[in-house]
Structures are given as C-alpha cells and as structure tokens.
Coordinates of C-alpha atoms and ligand atoms in Angstrom, one line a residue:
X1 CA 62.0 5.1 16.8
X2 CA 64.2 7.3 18.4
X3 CA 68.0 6.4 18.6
X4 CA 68.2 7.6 21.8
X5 CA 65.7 5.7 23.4
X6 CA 66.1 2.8 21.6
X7 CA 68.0 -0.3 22.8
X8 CA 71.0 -0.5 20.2
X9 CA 74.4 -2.0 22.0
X10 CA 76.4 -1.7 19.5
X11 CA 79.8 -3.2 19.3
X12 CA 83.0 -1.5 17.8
X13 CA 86.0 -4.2 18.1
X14 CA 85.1 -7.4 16.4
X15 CA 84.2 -10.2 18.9
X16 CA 86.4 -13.3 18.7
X17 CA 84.0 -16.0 19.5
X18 CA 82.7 -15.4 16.1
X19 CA 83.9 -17.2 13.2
X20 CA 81.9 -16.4 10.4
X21 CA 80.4 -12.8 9.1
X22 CA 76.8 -13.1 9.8
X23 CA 77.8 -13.8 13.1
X24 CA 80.0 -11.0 13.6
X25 CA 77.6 -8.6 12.5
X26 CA 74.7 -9.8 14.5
X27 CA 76.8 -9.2 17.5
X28 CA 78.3 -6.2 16.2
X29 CA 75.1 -4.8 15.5
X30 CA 73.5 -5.5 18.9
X31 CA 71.2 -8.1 17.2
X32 CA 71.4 -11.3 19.5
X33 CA 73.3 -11.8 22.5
X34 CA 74.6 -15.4 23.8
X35 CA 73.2 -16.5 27.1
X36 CA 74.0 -20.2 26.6
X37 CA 76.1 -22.4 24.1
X38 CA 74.0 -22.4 20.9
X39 CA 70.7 -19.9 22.9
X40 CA 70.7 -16.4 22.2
X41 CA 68.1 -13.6 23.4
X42 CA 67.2 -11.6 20.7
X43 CA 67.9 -7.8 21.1
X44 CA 65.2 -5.4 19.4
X45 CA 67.4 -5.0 16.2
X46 CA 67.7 -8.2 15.6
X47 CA 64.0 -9.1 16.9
X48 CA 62.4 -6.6 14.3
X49 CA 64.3 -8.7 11.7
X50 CA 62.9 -12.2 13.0
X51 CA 59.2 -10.8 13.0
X52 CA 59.6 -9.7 9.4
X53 CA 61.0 -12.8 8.0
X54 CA 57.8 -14.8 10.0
X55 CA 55.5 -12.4 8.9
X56 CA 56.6 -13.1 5.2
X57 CA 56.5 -16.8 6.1
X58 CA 53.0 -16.5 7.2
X59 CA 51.6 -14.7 4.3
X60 CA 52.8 -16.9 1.6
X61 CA 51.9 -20.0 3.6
X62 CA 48.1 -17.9 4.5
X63 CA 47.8 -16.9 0.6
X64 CA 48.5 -21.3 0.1
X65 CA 45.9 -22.4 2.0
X66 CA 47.4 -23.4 5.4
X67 CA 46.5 -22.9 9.2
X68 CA 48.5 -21.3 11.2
X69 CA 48.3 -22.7 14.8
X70 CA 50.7 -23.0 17.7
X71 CA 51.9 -26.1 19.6
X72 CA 53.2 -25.9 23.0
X73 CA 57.2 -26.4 23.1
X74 CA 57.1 -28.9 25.7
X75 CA 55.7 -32.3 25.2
X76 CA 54.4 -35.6 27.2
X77 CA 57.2 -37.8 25.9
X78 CA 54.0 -40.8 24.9
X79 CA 53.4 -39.5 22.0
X80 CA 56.6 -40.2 20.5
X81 CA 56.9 -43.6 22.3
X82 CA 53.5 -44.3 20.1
X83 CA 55.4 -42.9 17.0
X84 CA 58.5 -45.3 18.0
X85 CA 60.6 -42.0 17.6
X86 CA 61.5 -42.0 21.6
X87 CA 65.4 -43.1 20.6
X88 CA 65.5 -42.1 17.6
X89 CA 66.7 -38.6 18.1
X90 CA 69.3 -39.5 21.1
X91 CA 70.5 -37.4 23.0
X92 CA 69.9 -34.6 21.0
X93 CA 66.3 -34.5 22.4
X94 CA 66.2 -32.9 26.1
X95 CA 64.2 -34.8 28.2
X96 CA 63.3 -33.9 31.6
X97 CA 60.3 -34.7 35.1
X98 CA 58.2 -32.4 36.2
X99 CA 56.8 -32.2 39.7
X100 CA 54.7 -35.2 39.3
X101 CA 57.7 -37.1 37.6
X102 CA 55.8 -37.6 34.6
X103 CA 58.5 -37.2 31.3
X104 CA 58.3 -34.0 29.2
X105 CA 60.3 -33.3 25.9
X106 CA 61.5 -30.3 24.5
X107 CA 60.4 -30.3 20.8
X108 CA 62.8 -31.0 18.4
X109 CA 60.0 -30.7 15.6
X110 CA 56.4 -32.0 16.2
X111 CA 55.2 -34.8 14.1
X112 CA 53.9 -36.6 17.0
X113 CA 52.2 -33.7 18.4
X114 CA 50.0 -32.3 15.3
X115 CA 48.6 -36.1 14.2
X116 CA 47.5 -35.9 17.8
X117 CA 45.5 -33.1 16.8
X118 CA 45.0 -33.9 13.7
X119 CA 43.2 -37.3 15.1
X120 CA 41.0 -35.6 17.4
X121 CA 39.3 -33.5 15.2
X122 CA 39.6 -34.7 11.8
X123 CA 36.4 -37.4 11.0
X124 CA 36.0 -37.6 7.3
X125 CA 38.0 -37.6 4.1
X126 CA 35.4 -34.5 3.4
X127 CA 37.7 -32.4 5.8
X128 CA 41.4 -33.1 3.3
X129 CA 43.4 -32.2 2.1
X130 CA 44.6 -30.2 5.1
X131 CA 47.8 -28.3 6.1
X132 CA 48.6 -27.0 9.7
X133 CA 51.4 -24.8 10.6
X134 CA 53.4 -22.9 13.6
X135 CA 56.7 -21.2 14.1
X136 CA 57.6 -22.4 17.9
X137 CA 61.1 -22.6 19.4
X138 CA 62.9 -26.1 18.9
X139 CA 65.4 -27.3 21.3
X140 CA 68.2 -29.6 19.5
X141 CA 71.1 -30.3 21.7
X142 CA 73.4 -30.4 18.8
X143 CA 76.9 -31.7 19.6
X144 CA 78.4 -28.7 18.0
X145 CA 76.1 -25.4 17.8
X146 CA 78.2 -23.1 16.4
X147 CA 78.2 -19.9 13.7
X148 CA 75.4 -17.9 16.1
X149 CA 71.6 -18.7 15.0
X150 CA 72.6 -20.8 11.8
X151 CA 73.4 -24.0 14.1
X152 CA 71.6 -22.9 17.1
X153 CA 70.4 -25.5 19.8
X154 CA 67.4 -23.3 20.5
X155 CA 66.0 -22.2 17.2
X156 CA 63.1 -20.4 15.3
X157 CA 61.4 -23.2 13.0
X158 CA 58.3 -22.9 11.0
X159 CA 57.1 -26.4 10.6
X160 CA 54.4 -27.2 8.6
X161 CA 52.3 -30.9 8.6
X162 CA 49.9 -31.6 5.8
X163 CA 47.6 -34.8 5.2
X164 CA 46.1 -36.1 2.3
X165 CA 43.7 -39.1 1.1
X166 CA 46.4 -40.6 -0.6
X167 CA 49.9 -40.7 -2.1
X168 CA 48.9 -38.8 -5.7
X169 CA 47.5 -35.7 -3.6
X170 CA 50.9 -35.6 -1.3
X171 CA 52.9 -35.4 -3.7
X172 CA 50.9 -33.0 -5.8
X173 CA 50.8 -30.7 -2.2
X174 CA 54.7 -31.8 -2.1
X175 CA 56.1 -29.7 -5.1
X176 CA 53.3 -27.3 -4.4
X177 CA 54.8 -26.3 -1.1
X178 CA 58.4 -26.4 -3.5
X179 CA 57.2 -23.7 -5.4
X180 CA 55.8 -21.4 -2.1
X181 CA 59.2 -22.0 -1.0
X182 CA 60.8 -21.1 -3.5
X183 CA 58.6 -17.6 -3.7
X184 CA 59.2 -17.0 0.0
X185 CA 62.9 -17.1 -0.1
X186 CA 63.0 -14.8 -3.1
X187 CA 60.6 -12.4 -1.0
X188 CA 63.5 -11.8 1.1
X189 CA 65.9 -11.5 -1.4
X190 CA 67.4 -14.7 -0.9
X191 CA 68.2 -16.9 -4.2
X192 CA 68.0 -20.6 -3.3
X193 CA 68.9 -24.2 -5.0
X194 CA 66.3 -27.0 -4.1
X195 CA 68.5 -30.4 -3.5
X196 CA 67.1 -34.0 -3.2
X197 CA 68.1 -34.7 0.0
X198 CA 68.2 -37.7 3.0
X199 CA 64.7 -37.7 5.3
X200 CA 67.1 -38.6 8.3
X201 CA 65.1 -39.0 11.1
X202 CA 61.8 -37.1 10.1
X203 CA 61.5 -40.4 7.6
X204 CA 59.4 -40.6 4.1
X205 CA 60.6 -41.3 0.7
X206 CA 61.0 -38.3 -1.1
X207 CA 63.0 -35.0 0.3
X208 CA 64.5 -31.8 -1.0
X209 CA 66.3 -29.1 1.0
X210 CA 66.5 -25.8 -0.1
X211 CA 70.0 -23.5 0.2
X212 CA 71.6 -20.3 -0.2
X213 CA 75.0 -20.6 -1.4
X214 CA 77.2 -19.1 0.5
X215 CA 80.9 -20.4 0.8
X216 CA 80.7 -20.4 5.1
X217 CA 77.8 -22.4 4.4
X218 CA 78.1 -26.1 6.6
X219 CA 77.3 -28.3 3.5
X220 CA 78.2 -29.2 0.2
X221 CA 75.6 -29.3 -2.7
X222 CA 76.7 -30.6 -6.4
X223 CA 74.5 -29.4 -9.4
X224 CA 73.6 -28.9 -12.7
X225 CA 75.5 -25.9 -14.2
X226 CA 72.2 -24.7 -15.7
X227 CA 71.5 -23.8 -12.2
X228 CA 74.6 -21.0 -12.5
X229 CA 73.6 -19.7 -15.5
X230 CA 70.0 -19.2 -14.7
X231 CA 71.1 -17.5 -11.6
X232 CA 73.0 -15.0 -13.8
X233 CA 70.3 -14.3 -15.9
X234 CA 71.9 -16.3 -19.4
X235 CA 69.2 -18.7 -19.8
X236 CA 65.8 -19.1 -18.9
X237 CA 64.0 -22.5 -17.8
X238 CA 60.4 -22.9 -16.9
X239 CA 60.0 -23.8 -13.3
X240 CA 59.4 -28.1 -14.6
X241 CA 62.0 -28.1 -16.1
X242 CA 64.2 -26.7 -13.5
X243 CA 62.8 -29.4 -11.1
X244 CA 64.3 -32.0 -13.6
X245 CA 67.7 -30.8 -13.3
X246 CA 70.2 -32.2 -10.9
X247 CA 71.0 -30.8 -7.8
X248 CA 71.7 -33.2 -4.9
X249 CA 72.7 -32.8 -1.4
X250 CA 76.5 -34.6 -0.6
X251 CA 75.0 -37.1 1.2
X252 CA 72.9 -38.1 -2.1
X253 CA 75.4 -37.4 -4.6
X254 CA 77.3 -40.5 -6.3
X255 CA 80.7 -38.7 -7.9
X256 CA 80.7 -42.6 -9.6
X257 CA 76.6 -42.3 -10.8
X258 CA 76.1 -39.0 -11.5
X259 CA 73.9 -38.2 -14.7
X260 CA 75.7 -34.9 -14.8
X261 CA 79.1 -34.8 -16.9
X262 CA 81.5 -33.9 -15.2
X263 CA 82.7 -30.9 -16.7
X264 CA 78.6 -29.7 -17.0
X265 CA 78.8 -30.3 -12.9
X266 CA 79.2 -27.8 -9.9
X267 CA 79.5 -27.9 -6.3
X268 CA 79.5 -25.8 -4.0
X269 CA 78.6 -24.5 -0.1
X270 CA 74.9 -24.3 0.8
X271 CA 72.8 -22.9 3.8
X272 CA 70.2 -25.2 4.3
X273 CA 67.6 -22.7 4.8
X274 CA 64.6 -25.6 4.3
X275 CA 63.2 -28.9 3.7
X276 CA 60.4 -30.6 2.8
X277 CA 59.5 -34.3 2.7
X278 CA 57.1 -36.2 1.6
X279 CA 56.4 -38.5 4.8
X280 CA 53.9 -41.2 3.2
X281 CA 51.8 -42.9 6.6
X282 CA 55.2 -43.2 9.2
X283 CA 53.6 -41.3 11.6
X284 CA 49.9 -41.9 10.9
X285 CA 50.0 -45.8 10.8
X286 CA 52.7 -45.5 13.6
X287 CA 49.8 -43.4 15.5
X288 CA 46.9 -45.4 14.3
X289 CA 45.1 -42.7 12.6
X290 CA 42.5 -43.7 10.2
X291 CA 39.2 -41.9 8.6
X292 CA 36.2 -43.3 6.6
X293 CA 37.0 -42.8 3.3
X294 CA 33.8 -42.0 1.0
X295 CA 32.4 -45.7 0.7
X296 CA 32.8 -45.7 4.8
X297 CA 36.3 -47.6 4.3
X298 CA 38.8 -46.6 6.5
X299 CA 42.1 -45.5 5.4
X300 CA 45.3 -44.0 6.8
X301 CA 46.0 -40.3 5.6
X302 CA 49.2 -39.5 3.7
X303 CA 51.4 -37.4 4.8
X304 CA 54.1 -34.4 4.0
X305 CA 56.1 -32.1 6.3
X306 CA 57.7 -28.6 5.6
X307 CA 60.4 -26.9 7.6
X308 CA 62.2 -23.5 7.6
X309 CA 64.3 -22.1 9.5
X310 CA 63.3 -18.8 10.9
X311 CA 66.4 -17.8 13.1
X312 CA 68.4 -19.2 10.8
X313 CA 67.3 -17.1 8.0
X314 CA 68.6 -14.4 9.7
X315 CA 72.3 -15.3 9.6
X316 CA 71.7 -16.6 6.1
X317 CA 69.9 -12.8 4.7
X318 CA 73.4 -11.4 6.1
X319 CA 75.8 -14.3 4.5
X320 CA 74.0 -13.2 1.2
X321 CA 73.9 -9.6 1.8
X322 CA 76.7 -7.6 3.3
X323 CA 80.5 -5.6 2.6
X324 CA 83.1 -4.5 4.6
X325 CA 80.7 -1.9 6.6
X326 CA 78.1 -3.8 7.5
X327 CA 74.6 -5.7 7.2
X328 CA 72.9 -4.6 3.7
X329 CA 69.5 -5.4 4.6
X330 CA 67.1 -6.7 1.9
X331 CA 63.8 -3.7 1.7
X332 CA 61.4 -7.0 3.0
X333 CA 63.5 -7.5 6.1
X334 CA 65.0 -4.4 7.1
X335 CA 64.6 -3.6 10.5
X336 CA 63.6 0.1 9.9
X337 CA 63.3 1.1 6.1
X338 CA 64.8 4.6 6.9
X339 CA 67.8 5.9 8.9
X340 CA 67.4 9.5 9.6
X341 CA 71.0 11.4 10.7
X342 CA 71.0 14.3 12.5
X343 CA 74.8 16.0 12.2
X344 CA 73.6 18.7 14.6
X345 CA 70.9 18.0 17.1
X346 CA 70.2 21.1 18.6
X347 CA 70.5 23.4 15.3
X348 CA 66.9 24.5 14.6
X349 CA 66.8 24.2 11.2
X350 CA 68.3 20.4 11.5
X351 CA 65.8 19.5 14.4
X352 CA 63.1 21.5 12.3
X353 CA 64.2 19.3 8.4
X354 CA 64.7 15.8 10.7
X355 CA 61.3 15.8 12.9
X356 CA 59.6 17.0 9.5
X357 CA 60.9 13.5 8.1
X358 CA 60.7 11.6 10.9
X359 CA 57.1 12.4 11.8
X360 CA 56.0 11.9 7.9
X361 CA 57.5 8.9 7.4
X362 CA 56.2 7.3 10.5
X363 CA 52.8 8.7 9.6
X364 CA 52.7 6.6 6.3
X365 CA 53.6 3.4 8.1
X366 CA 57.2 3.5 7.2
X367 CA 59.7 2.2 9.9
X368 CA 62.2 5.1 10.7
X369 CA 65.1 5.2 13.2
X370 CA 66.3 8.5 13.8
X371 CA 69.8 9.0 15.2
X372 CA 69.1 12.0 17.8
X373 CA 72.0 11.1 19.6
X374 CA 74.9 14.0 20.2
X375 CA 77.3 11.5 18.5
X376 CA 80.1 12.4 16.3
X377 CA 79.6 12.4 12.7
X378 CA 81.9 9.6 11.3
X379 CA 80.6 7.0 14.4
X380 CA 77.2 7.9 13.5
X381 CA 77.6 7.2 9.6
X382 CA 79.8 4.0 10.4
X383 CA 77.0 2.8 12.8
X384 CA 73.9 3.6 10.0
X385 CA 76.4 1.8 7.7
X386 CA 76.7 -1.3 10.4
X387 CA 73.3 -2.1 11.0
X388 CA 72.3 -2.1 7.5
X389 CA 68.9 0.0 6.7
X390 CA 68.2 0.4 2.7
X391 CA 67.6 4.0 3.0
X392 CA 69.6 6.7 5.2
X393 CA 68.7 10.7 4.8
X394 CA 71.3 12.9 6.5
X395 CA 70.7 16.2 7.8
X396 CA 73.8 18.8 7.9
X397 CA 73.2 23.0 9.3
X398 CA 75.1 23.7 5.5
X399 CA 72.5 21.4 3.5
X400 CA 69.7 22.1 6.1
X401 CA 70.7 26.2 5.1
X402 CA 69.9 25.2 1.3
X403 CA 67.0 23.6 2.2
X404 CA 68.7 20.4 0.9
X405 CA 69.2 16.8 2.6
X406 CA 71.5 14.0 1.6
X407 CA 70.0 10.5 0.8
X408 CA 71.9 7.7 0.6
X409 CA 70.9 3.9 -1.2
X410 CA 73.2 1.6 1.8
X411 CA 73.0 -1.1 -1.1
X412 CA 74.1 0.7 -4.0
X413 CA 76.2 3.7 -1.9
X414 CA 74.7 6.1 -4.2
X415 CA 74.6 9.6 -2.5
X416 CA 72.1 11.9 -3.7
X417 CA 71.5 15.6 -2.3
X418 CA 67.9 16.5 -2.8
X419 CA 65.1 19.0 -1.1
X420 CA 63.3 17.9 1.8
X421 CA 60.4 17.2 -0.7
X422 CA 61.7 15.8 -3.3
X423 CA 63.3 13.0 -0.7
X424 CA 60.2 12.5 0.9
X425 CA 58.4 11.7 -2.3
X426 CA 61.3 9.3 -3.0
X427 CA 61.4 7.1 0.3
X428 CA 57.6 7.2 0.4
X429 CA 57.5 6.1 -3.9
Ligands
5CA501 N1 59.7 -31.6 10.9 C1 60.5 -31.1 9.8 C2 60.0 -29.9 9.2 S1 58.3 -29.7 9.3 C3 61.9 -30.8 10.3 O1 62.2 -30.8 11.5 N2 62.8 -30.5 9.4 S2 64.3 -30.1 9.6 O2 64.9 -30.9 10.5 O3 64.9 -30.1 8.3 O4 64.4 -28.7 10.1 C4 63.8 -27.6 9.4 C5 64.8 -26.4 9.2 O5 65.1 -25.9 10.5 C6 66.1 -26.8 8.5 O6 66.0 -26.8 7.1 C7 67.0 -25.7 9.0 O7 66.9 -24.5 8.2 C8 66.4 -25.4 10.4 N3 67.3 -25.9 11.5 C9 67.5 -27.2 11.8 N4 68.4 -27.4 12.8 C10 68.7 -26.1 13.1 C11 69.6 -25.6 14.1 N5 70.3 -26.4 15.0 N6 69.8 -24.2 14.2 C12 69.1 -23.4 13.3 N7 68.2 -23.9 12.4 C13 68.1 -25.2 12.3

C-alpha cells in the first residue's frame, strides 16, 4: 500500500479523552475513531490489525476441530424468555420493536441463539461432541465504557458453544479449549495467566479467565509466584502442573483461605482478554433440548462456552507492546510487516531502490506500506515509529548512491545499513 493513497489520519498532540496508552495510540495512530460513547468505527490501520488477530483466532480454533458459523446480531427476544435470561442481564441488554412491534435484542453473547440451532439439527448422540463458533459484534450497554475498545459497549467477541453427551467429555473439551487458548494468545505475542473465575451471568460451575498483565489493566488477579518465575524463564512446569497452581480472579480470592503463603503470593492488574466456562445443562434443560442417547434414552447435552475478546485484544497487544514512540507491533499482528521510507521521492535512484522493494515484497505476499509522501524526514520517521510495523527500510540519495539502504528492527531499534539485496533477503528470510 501506498502512503499516499492510503487512509492514515494520524494525530500529533495527544488526545485528552484518553486515559490510558493503548488508547492514545490507537487514536494517535488513526486506528479507531469514536462515533458514540463506548462504539468506535475502525479506520484501515486499525482494521488490518482486527482481521489478523481473527484470522489467528480462526485457525487455532479450525486446526481444534470447531465450526465456524455466523449468528445474526439481532435477536427475537423468546429465546431468552425460554432460557429465563430475559432480566438477567438488565439494562445492559438493548432492547428494542421493530415495525411489527415484535421485541428484538441486541446480542450480548448468544447462548440462547446457538442451542436454537443446535436443536434443529442435531438428532443423535452419533453427531457429539460438537463445537460451533463466530466472531459477531456484541452490544453491552455498560454503565461505564471507557479506555477505547478494552471496555467498549459495541465489541468484537469470538464466542464459542460446545455440547457434549455428558459432564466427563465437557470438561475434558473444557481444559482442551484452555490449552488452544493459551496457544492463541502466545501467537500474538501476548503472555497470559488463566484465573478461576465467577460464571456471572453466563452460569455453570467451573470458570477461568485468561489475562495479560498489564498495570492499567481493570482487574486484580492474585497468584502463585511460580507463575513469575516461569514467565521469566527460571523454572519450567509442565502445562498440569501449571493448571494446579493458584491463580484466582479477586472476586474468587479469600486473603483469609488462600492455600498460597503469603509471602509465596502475588497480585497484580490483569486484562481479561478470555473466559471459558463450563456451563453443565443451564441452557439446554432451560431450552428443553434432549437427543436419543445410544439405547434410544433421551438425555440433555452438556455444555461449555468460550469467549475472546477480539477488539479488545487490540488495546491489550498495545498495553503489552509499546515505548515512548509508539505501537511495537507483534510480527503476527502487524498491520503491514514492512515500512518502506522514501527521504527523497522524486530522486531517481531513491524512486528506482524503493519501487524495487516495494514491488518485491508485495510480490511474495508480504504487506508493505510505503511512505511516498513529500513529507519531511523526522515526521516521516516519528510517524513509521507511531504506528508500529516490525520492519522499516529507509531509502536516502547518499545510501541510494552506495547502493546501500538502512533497515531498521522497530522492536529492538537496531539500525543496520545493508545492500538492496542483502535487505531483501532479510525481510523476505
Ligand atoms: N458467552 C460467553 C463466551 S462464549 C461470554 O459472553 N463471555 S464473556 O462475557 O466473558 O465475554 C467474553 C470476552 O469478551 C471477555 O473475556 C472479554 O475479553 C470480552 N469483553 C466482554 N465485555 C467487553 C466489553 N465491554 N468491551 C470489550 N470486550 C469485552
């Protein structure tokens, strides 16, 4: 993509409304824009960013077995009177009539909505275990959306339902899902705690959320100190045992109770960037769902439900990832891989060296943006720096003269002057 023609409004003065960095930076970067309290449109920066983290959603979740489907946002509000959720969520569920007066909903999540389906087409115990999945919108009416996409009211959620013959094969699909989690947070270079958690009003008995620590983060999680010095690489735990440590969400930690010594105990801020619960028959016995089981004896599926959150990834990739210049994209998410610079668009030799790049990169299916633009040098290294991409080359007459280019790692800061070639080989090694 060319910088000038692509849709980048960048911002220089940092906006007020924003409290914490990820949210500064998406503005700042032309990433989102506010259009409502808590509802954002999604510029093409920070769009290309969403699609990555989904497509790394859907792959891990493909390569485990699931279906990916997608449920309408808006609801008949039955459903959930058949459920006995109707109240439940308040007035955080929007309601509304349409023409014919007849009560929609705006999903808050969709329980209701995929045993519907799930009844209509599932006839034997033959056909379990299975798992469906979407990412769809939500709408939350949150009392108090704040910190841009992390506490959105509109949101990006990928919500997966999955159904079982009975309680052993849940649960064994339970900390199955733990462990995908797990691998698709690390895929975008996120490292996260798994906590056991409330079910609120999704229900079931058994819950864990998963965070990123980050000190803006909105909750507190207390845990095992093992947890620390895994994370720095000290000591090493098989993934079982790491299961058996504690780690509890506040709500579920007992300062009096705790099987944790104090002085072995940590707390700290978390980004709840997941959850999954184990749901047991709440919906399905609510719903009257029942199959023949292999003797012809009905019984009423299991179930287990599994939640990310998509947009709020986004906010939590930059909480983890970022300095006093800008975003530092992870390689998996980056918008573009590459930044191309040209210091001197019009100079033959710089046009000549950058189109050489751009058009080689592209060709090998690596996303470029190429900054054609007649901007001044510093503003065009502070904005490459700003948005974040793992990889900038720059072009300069006296380097493009040696037949040299300068790249740059936007992670490490490392600056390395190399031939056109030999940088080439690099970005495409
Ligand atoms: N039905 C289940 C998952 S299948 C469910 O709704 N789970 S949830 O309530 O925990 O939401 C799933 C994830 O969505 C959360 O872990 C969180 O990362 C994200 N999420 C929830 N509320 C918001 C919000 N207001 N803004 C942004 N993300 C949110």
């Amino acid at each position: 993509m060319r910088l000038s023609q692509f849709f980048l409004p960048l911002i220089k003065e940092n906006p007020s409304e924003a409290q914490i960095v990820s949210h500064r930076l998406m503005l700042r970067s032309g990433m989102i824009k506010q259009q409502a309290a808590g509802i954002y449109s999604w510029l093409p920066l920070g769009l290309a960013v969403l699609r990555n983290i989904e497509n790394i959603v859907v792959d891990e979740l493909n390569k485990a077995g699931c279906s990916h489907l997608l449920m309408p946002t808006l609801q008949p509000t039955e459903l959930w009177k058949e459920s006995g959720r109707y109240d439940a969520l308040g007035k955080e569920m929007l309601r509304f009539n349409d023409r014919a007066d007849r009560e929609l909903l705006y999903s808050p999540t969709n329980e209701e909505m995929v045993v519907d389906i799930f009844r209509s087409y599932v006839k034997s115990y033959k056909q379990l275990p299975l798992t469906l999945y979407q990412i769809q919108w939500k709408f939350r009416d949150e009392v108090r959306p704040r910190f841009g996409v992390m506490r959105g009211r509109e949101f990006l959620m990928k919500d997966a339902y999955s159904f079982h013959v009975d309680v052993t094969d849940a649960v064994r699909e339970y900390w199955k899902m733990y462990d995908v989690y797990h691998a698709i947070f690390k895929r975008m270079g996120l490292q996260t705690i798994a906590v056991s958690a409330e079910t609120g009003a999704i229900g079931g008995d058994l819950s864990h959320e998963f965070h990123v620590l980050a000190e803006t983060g909105e909750s507190a999680v207390y845990y095992d100190k093992k947890f620390d010095d895994l994370r720095e690489g000290k000591i090493e735990i098989s993934g079982d045992e790491q299961r058996k440590l504690y780690a509890a969400a506040d709500e579920m930690h007992k300062a009096d109770n705790c099987p944790v010594p104090a002085d072995q105990l940590r707390s700290a801020r978390g980004i709840e960037v997941g959850q999954v619960f184990f749901l047991g028959d709440k919906y399905t016995k609510a719903m009257n769902v029942t199959i023949p089981d292999a003797a012809g004896t009905p019984f009423t599926p299991q179930m287990g439900c599994y939640g990310i959150g998509v947009s709020r990834l986004v906010g939590a990739i930059i909480e983890a990832s970022h300095d006093d210049n800008g975003i530092i994209w992870p390689e998996s998410v980056a918008p573009f891989k590459v930044g191309i610079i040209n210091l001197r668009v019009g100079d033959a030799k710089c046009d000549s060296f950058c189109a050489t790049l751009y058009d080689t990169l592209k060709s090998k299916g690596i996303t470029v943006l190429y900054d054609d633009t007649d901007e001044r040098a510093g503003a065009k290294f502070a904005s490459m720096d700003l948005i974040g991409l793992p990889w900038q080359v720059t072009v300069g007459p006296k380097g493009a003269e040696k037949g040299v280019v300068e790249l740059k790692n936007r992670k490490s800061g490392e600056k390395v002057e190399l031939s056109l070639e030999s940088a080439l080989a690099k970005l495409l090694g």
